[in-house]
GROMACS .gro file of C-alpha atoms in nm:
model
  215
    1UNK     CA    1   1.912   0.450   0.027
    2UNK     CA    2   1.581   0.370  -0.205
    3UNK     CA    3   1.420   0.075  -0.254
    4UNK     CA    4   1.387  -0.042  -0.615
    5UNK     CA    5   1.082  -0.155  -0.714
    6UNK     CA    6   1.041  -0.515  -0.823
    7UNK     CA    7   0.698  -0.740  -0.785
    8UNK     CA    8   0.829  -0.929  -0.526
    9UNK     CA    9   0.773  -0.643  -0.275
   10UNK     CA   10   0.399  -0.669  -0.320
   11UNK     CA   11   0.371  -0.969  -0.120
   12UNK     CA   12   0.254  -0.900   0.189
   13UNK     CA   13   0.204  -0.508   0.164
   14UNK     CA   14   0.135  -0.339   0.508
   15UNK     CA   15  -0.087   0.040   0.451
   16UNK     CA   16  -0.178   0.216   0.829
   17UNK     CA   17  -0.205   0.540   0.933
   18UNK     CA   18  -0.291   0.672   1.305
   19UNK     CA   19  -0.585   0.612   1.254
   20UNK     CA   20  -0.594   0.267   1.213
   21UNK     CA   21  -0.381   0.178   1.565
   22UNK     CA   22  -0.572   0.359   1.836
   23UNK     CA   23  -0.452   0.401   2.161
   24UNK     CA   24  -0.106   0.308   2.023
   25UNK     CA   25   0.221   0.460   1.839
   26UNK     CA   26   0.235   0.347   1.489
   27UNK     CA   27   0.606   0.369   1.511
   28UNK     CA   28   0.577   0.049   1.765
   29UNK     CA   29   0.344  -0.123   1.552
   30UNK     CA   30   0.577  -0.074   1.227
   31UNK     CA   31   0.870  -0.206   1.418
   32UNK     CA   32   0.654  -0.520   1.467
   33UNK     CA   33   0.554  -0.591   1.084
   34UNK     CA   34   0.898  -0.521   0.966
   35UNK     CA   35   1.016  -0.734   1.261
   36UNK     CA   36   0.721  -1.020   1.122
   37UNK     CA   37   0.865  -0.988   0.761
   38UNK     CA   38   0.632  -0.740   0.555
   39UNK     CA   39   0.766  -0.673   0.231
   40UNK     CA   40   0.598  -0.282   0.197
   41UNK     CA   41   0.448  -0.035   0.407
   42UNK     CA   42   0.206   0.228   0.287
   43UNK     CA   43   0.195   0.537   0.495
   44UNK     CA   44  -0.204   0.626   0.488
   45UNK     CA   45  -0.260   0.893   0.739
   46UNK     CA   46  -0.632   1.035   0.659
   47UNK     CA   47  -0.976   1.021   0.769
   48UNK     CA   48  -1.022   1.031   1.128
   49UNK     CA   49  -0.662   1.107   1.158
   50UNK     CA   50  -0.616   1.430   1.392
   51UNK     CA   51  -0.220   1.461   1.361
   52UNK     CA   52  -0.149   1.862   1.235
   53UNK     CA   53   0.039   1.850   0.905
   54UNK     CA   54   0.378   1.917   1.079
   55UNK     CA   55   0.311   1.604   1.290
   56UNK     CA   56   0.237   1.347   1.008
   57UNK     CA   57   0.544   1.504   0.844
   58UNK     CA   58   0.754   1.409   1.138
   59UNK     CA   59   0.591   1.057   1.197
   60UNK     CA   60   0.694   0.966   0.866
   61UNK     CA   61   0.996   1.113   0.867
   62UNK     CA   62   1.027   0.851   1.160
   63UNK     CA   63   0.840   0.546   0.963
   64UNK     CA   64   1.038   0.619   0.650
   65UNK     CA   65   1.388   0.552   0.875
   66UNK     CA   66   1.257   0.262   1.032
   67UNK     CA   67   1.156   0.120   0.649
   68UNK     CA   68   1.493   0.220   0.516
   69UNK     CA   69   1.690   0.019   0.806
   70UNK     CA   70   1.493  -0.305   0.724
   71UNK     CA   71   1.529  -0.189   0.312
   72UNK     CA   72   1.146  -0.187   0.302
   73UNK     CA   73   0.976   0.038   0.071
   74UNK     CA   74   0.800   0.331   0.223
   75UNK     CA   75   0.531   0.464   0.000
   76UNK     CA   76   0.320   0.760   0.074
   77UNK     CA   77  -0.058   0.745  -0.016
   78UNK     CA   78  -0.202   1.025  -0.194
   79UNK     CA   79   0.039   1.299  -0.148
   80UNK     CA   80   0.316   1.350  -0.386
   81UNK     CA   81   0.474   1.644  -0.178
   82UNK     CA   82   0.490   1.461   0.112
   83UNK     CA   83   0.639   1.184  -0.019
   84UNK     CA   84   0.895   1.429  -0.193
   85UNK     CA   85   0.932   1.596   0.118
   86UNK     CA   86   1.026   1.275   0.283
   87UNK     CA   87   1.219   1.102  -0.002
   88UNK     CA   88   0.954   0.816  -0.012
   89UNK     CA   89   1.048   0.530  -0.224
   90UNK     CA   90   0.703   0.493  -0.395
   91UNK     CA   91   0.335   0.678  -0.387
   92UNK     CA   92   0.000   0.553  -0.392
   93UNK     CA   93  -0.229   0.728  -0.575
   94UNK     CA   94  -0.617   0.680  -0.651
   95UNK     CA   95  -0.843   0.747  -0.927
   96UNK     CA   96  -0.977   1.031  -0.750
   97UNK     CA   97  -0.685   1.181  -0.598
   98UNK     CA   98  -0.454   1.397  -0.782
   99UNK     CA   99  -0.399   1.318  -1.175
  100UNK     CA  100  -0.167   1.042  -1.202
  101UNK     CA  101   0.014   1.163  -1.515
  102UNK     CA  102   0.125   1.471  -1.288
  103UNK     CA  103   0.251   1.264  -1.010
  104UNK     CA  104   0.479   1.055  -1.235
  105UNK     CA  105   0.627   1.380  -1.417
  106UNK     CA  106   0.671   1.507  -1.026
  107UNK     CA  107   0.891   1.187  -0.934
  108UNK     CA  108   0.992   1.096  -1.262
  109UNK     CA  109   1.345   1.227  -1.166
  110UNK     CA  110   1.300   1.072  -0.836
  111UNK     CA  111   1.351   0.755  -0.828
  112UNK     CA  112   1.006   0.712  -0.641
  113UNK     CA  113   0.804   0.473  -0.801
  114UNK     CA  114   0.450   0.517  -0.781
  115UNK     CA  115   0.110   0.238  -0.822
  116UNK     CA  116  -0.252   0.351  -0.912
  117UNK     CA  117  -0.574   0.222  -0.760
  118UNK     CA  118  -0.780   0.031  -1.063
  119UNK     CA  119  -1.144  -0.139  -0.961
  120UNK     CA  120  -1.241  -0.179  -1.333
  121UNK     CA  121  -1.159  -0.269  -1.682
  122UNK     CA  122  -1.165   0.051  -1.808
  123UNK     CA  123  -0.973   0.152  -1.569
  124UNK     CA  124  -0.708  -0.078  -1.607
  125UNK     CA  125  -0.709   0.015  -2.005
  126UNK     CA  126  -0.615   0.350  -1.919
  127UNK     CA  127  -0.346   0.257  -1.689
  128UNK     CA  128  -0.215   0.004  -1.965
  129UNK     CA  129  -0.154   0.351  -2.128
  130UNK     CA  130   0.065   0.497  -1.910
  131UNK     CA  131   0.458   0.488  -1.880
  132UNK     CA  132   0.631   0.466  -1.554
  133UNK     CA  133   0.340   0.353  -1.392
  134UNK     CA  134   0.517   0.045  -1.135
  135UNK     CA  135   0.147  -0.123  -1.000
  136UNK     CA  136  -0.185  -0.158  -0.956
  137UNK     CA  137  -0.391  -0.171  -0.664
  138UNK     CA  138  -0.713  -0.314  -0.715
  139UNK     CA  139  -1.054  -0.430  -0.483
  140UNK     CA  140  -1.185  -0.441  -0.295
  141UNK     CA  141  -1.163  -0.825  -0.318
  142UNK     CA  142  -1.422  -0.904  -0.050
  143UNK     CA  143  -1.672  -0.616   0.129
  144UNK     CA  144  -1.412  -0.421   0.397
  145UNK     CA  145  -1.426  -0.203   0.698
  146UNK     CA  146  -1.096   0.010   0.680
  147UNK     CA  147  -1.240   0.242   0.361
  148UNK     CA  148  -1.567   0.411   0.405
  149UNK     CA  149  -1.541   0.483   0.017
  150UNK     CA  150  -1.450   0.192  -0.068
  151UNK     CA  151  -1.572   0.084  -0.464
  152UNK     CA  152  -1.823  -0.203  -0.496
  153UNK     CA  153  -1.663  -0.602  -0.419
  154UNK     CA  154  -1.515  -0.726  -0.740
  155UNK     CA  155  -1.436  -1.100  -0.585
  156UNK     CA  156  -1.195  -1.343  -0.712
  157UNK     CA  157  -1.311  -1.340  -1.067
  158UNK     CA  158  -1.294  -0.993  -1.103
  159UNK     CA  159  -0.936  -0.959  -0.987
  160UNK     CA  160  -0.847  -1.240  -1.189
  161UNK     CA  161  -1.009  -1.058  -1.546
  162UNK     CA  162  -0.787  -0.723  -1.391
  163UNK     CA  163  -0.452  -0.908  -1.376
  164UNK     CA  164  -0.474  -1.071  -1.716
  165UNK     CA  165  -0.564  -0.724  -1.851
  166UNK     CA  166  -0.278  -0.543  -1.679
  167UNK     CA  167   0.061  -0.480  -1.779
  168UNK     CA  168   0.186  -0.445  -1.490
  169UNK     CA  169   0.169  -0.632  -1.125
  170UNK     CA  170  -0.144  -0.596  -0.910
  171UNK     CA  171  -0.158  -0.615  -0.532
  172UNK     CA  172  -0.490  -0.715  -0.435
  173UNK     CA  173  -0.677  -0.502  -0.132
  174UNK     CA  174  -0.986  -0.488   0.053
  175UNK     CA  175  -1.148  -0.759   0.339
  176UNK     CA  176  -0.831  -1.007   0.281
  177UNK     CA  177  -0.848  -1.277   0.551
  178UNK     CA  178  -0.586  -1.525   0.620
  179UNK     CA  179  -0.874  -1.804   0.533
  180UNK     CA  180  -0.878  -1.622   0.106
  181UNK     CA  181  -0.499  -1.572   0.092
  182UNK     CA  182  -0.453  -1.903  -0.120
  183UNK     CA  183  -0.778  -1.809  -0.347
  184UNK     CA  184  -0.628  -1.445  -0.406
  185UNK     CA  185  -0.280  -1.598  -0.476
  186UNK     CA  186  -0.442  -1.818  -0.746
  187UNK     CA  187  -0.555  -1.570  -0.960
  188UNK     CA  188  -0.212  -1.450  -1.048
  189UNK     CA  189  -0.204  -1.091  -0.826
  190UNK     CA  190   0.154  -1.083  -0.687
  191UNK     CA  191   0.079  -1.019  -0.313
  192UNK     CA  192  -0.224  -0.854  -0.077
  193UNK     CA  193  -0.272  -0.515   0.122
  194UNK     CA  194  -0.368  -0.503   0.370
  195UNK     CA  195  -0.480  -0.301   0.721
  196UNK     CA  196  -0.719  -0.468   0.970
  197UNK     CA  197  -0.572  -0.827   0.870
  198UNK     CA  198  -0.281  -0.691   1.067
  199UNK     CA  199  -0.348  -0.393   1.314
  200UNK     CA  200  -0.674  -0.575   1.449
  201UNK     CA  201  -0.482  -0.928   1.485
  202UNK     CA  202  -0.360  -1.057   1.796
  203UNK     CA  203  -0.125  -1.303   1.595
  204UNK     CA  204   0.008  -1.025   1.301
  205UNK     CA  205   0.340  -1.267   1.244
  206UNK     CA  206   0.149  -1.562   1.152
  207UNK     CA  207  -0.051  -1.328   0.895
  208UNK     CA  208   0.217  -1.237   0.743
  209UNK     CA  209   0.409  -1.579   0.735
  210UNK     CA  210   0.049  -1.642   0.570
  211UNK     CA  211   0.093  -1.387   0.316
  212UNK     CA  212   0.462  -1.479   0.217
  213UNK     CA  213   0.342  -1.835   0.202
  214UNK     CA  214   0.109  -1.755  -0.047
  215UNK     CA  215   0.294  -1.521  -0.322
   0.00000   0.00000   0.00000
């Protein structure tokens, strides 16, 4: 069964692919943030990824099942046919990946809700535009390691200006540490993304009792 989207599930969002857990199966690691209390997983299997197509299929085939038994959202990044393929409850798309109006005709009969990367004010205009559009993603907050493309730092401030601009919720991304988790809560963003926070943390339950502290 889907997961219907509501802000709450931006509060401690959890986005890995293979690439981020060398050495070991993502489908262990998942089972470990669900077990820890994450409220969303993102699916992000790119960059030095080297899993065939047919093989990131069938991982998230896997992921997705062990999302829907905890009734956590599993949202695909940046591929609206795989996440039709595997029924995903959301997608994540970016300003450079595919047009966003298309991918909310393709899963506007879908019940898949999808967010939209925003690093600017323009960008967030535009957004403001759309319909159907469930959140915004938007950072990096503070300079991160995960995204070698990663748009320049906005800070606090910055993500503050976007989520009095936006219509709709923002989950804030990019260098969150448990230390800036109240800071980021107090400019109004309804939760954090995050990747190395978790996968590179010997302690990933107290991050995310951190995060649900905080939102």
């Amino acid at each position: 069964m889907s997961v219907t989207f509501e802000p709450g599930l931006l509060r401690a969002y959890f986005v890995a692919g293979s690439q981020d857990v060398p050495g070991k199966d993502l489908r262990v690691v998942l089972a470990e943030m669900l077990q820890a209390g994450i409220t969303a997983y993102q699916f992000r299997d790119k960059g030095t990824s080297t899993l065939t197509p047919a093989e990131r299929l069938a991982l998230g085939r896997d992921l997705r099942d062990q999302c829907r038994a905890a009734s956590v959202p599993f949202i695909v990044d940046d591929d609206v046919d795989m996440a039709l393929a595997l029924d995903a409850d959301g997608v994540h798309v970016g300003q450079s990946d595919e047009r966003i109006q298309q991918v909310l005709a393709a899963t506007k009969d879908r019940q898949m809700f999808v967010g939209l990367s925003c690093s600017t004010s323009a960008e967030v205009a535009a957004a403001n535009q759309l319909t159907g559009l469930a959140y915004i993603g938007s950072g990096p907050i503070y300079p991160t390691v995960s995204k070698d493309d990663a748009d320049p730092v906005i800070g606090t401030a910055g993500l503050q200006a976007l989520v009095a601009q936006a219509n709709v919720p923002i989950v804030a991304i990019g260098g969150v540490t448990q230390e800036s988790l109240p800071a980021i809560a107090q400019t109004g963003a309804a939760g954090v993304a995050v990747i190395t926070l978790l996968t590179r943390n010997p302690q990933p339950e107290r991050a995310v009792q951190g995060m649900l502290a905080a939102f």
